[in-house]
Tab-separated table of C-alpha atoms in Angstrom:
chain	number	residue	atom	x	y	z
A	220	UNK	CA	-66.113	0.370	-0.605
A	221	UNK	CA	-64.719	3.234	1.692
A	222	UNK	CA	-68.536	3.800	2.785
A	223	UNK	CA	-68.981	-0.182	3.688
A	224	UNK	CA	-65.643	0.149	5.838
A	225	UNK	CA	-66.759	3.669	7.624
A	226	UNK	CA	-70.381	1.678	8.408
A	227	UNK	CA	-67.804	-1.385	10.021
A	228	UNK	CA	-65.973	0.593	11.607
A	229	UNK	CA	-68.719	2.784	13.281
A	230	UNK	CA	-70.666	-0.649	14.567
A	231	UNK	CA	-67.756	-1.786	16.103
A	232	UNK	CA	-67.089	1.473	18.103
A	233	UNK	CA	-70.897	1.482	18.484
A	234	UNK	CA	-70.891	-2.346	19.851
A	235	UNK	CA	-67.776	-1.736	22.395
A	236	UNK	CA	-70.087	1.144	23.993
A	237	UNK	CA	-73.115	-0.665	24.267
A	238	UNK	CA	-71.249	-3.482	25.794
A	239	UNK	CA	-69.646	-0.581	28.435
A	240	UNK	CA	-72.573	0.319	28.929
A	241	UNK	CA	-74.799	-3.083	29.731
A	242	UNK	CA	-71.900	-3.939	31.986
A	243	UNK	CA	-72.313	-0.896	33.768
A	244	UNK	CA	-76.106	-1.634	34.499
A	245	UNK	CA	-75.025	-4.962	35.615
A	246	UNK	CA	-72.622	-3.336	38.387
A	247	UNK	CA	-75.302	-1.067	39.539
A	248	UNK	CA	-77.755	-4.156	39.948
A	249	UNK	CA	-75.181	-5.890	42.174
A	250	UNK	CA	-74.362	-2.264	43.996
A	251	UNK	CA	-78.680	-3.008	44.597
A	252	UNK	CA	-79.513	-6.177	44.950
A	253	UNK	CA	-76.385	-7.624	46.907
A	254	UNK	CA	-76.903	-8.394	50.496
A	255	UNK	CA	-73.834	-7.550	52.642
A	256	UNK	CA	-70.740	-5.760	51.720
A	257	UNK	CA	-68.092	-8.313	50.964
A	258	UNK	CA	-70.617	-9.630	48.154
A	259	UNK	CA	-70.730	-5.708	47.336
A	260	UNK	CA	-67.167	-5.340	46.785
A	261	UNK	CA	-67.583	-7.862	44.241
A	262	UNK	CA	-69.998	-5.985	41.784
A	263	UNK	CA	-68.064	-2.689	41.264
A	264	UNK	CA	-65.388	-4.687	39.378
A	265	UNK	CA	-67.648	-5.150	36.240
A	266	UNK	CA	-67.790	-1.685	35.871
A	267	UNK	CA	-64.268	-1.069	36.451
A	268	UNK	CA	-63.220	-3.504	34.102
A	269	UNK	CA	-65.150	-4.503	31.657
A	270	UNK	CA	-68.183	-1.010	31.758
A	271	UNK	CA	-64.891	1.369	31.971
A	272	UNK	CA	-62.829	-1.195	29.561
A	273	UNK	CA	-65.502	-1.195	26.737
A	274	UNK	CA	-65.725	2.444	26.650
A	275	UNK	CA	-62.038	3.472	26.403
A	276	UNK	CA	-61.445	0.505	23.676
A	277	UNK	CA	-64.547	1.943	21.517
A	278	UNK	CA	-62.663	5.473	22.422
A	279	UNK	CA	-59.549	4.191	21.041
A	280	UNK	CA	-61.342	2.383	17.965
A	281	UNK	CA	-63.337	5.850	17.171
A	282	UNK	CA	-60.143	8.052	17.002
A	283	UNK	CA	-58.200	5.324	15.462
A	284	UNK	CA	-60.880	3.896	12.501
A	285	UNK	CA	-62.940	7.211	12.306
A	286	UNK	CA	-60.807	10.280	12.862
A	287	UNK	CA	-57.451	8.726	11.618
A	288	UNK	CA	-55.132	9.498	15.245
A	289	UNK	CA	-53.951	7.121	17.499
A	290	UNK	CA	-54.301	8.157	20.855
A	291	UNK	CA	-52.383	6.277	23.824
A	292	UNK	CA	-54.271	8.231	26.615
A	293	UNK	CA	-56.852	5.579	27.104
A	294	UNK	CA	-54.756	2.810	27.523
A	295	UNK	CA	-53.246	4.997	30.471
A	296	UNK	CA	-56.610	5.053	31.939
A	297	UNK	CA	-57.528	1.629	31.808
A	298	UNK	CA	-54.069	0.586	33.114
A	299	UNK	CA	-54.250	2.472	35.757
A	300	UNK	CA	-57.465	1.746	36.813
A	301	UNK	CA	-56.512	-2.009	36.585
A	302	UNK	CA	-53.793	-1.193	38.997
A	303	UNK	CA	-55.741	0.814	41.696
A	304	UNK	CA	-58.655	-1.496	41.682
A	305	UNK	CA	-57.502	-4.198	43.910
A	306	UNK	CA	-55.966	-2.221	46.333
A	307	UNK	CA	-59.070	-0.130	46.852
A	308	UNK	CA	-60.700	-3.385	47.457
A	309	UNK	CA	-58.327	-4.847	49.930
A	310	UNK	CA	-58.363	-1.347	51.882
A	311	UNK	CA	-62.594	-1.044	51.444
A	312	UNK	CA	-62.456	-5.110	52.768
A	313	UNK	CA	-59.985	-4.072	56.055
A	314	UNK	CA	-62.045	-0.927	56.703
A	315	UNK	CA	-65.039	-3.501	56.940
A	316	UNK	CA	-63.093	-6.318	58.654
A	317	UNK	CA	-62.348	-3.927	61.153
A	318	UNK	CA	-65.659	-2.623	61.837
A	319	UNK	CA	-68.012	-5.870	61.735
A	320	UNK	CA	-65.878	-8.838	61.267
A	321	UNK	CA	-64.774	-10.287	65.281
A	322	UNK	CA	-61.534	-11.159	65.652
A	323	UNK	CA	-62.701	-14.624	66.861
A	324	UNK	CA	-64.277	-15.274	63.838
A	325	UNK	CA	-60.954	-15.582	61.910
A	326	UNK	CA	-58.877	-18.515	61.213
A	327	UNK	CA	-55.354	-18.849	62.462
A	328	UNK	CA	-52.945	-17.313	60.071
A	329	UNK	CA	-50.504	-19.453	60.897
A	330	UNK	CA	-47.610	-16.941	61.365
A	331	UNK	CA	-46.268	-15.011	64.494
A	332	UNK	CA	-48.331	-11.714	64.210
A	333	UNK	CA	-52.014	-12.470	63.547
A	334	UNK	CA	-53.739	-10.131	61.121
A	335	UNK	CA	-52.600	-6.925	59.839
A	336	UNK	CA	-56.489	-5.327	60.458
A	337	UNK	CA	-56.140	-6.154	64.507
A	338	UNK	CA	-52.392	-6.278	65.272
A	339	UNK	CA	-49.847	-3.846	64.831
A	340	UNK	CA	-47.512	-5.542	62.175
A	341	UNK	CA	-43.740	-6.385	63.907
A	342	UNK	CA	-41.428	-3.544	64.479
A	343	UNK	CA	-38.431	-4.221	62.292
A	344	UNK	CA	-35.190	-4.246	65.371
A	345	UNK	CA	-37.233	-3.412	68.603
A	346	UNK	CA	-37.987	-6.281	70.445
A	347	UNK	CA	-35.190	-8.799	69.602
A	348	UNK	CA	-33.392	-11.719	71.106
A	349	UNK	CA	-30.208	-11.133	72.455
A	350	UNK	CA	-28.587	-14.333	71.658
A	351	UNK	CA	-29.149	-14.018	67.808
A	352	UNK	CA	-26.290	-12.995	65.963
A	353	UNK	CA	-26.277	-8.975	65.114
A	354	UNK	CA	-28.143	-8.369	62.471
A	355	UNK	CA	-25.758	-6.438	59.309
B	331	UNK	CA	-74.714	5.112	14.744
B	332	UNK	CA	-72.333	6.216	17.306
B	333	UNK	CA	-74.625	9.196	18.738
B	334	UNK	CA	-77.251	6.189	19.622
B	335	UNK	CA	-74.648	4.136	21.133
B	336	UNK	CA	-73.091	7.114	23.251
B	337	UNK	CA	-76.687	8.409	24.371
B	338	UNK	CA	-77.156	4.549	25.704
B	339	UNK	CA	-73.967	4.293	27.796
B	340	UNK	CA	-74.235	7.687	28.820
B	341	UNK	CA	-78.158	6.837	30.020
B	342	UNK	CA	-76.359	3.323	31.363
B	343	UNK	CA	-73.415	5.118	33.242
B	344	UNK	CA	-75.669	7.931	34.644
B	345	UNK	CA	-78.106	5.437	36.215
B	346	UNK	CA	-75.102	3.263	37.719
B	347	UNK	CA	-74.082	6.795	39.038
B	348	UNK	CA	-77.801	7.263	40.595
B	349	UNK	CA	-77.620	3.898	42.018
B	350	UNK	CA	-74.703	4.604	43.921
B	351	UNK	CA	-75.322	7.986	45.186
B	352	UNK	CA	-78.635	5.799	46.621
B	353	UNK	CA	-76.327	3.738	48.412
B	354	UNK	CA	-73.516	6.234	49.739
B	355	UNK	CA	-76.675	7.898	51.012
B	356	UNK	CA	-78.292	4.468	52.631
B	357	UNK	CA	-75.414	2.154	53.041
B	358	UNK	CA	-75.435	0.609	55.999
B	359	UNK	CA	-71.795	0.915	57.096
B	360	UNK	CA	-69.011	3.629	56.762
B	361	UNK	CA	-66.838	0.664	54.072
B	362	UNK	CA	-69.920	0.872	52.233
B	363	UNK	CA	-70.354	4.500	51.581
B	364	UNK	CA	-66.357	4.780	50.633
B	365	UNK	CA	-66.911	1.686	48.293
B	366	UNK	CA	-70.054	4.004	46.801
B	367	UNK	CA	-68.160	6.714	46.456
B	368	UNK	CA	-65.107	4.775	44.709
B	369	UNK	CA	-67.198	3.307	42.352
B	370	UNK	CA	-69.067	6.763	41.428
B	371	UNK	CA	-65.780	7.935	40.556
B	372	UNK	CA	-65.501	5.345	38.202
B	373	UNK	CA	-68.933	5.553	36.685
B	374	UNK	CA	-68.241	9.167	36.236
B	375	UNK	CA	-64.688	8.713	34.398
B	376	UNK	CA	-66.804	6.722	32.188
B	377	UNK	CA	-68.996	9.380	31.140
B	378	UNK	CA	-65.973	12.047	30.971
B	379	UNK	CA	-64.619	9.693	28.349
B	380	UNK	CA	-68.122	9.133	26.803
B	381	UNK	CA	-68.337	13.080	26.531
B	382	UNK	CA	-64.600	13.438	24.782
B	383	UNK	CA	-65.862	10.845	22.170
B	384	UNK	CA	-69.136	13.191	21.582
B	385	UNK	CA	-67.079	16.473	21.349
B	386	UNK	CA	-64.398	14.969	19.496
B	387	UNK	CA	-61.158	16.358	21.791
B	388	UNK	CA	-58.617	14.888	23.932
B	389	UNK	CA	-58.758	17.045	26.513
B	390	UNK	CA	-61.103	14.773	28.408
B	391	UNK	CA	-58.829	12.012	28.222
B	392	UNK	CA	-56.438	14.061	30.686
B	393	UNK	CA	-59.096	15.476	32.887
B	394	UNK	CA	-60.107	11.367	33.166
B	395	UNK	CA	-57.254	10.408	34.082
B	396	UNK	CA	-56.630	13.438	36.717
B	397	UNK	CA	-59.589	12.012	38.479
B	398	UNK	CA	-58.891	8.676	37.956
B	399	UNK	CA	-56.038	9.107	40.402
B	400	UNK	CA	-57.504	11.788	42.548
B	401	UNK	CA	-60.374	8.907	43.231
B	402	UNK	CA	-57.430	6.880	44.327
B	403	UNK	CA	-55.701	8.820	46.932
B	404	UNK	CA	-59.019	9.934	48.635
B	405	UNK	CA	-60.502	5.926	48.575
B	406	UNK	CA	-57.070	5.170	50.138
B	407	UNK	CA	-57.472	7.999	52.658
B	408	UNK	CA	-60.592	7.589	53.528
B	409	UNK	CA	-59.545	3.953	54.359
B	410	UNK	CA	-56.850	4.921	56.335
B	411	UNK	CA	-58.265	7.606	58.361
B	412	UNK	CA	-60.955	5.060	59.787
B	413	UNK	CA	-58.662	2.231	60.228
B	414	UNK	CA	-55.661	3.299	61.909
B	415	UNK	CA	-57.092	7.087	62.927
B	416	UNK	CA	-54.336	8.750	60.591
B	417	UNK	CA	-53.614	9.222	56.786
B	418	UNK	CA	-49.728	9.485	56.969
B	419	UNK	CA	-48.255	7.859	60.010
């Protein structure tokens, strides 16, 4: 009985890293294969995700089922990562808006100050009308 | 069981890593070498963890996450610096 639940609990650690793993292989495809950057951008997210993901739940699974400790330091990892992984995106996308991407070739955004890539965003008190009321 | 399944992610997460060093070292355009580099950072927090599972400590977990944010800052900087010219305004 205790054997038949150590064997369970070792394929399911084993599964989660083979599943890190695969979806790690997929990322570096896309990072291959993928034509221009903005379709780029798109690829490293499996690995972040779901390649890094897989790993640190079978990390959590093996120290919980296997050596008996819970350990919380994983979960730190992966929610940080799930954090900082969209904002490294949007930065990596204006770096390459910046450097390829015409301002032309934009839509309107519909706003006073166009975008934030090729305009300096509005200075907060600066240039203001004087017939507003003063501001508190 | 496990030893099989950490030697396969490890071979899976080292080969992402290759992959990427191939394109910091080809890419085409400067976002494409910092979106290499971000992304070897990840592969390679990956295998940290992978190797903390195979030694059986925690002390990995904390080196991990040390470079998990370390990645951060310098994929931000390295943003900033070629956008605006400047890291702290």
């Amino acid at each position: 009985m205790d054997q038949d639940l150590t064997l369970i609990s070792e394929i399911l650690v084993a599964a989660f890293l083979v599943i890190g793993g695969v979806f790690s292989l997929v990322s570096s495809i896309g990072m291959m294969r993928l034509r221009t950057l903005m379709q780029r951008l798109h690829a490293p997210t499996k690995s972040t995700t779901l390649g890094v993901g897989g790993v640190l739940i079978g990390s959590m699974l093996y120290s919980l089922l296997i050596r008996e400790a819970l350990s919380f330091h994983e979960l730190l990892i992966t929610l940080f990562l799930f954090m900082t992984a969209p904002i490294t995106a949007n930065f990596i996308a204006k770096t390459y808006m910046q450097d390829k991407i015409h301002k032309d070739e934009l839509p309107d955004t519909g706003r006073d100050y166009g975008w934030a890539v090729y305009d300096d965003p509005p200075m907060p008190g600066t240039p203001r009308d004087p017939e507003l009321p003063e501001e508190r | 069981m496990i030893l099989y399944a950490l030697t396969f992610a490890s071979a899976c997460f080292g080969l992402g890593l290759l992959v990427t060093l191939w394109r910091l070292v080809t890419g085409p355009s400067q976002a494409d070498r910092i979106l290499a580099l971000d992304t070897m950072v990840i592969n390679f927090i990956a295998l940290m963890v992978l190797y903390g599972i195979w030694q059986g400590t925690q002390i990995y977990f904390e080196a991990a996450m040390l470079i998990a944010m370390v990645g951060f800052v310098s994929t931000v900087a390295f943003c900033r610096f070629i956008l605006r010219g400047d890291i702290i305004e």
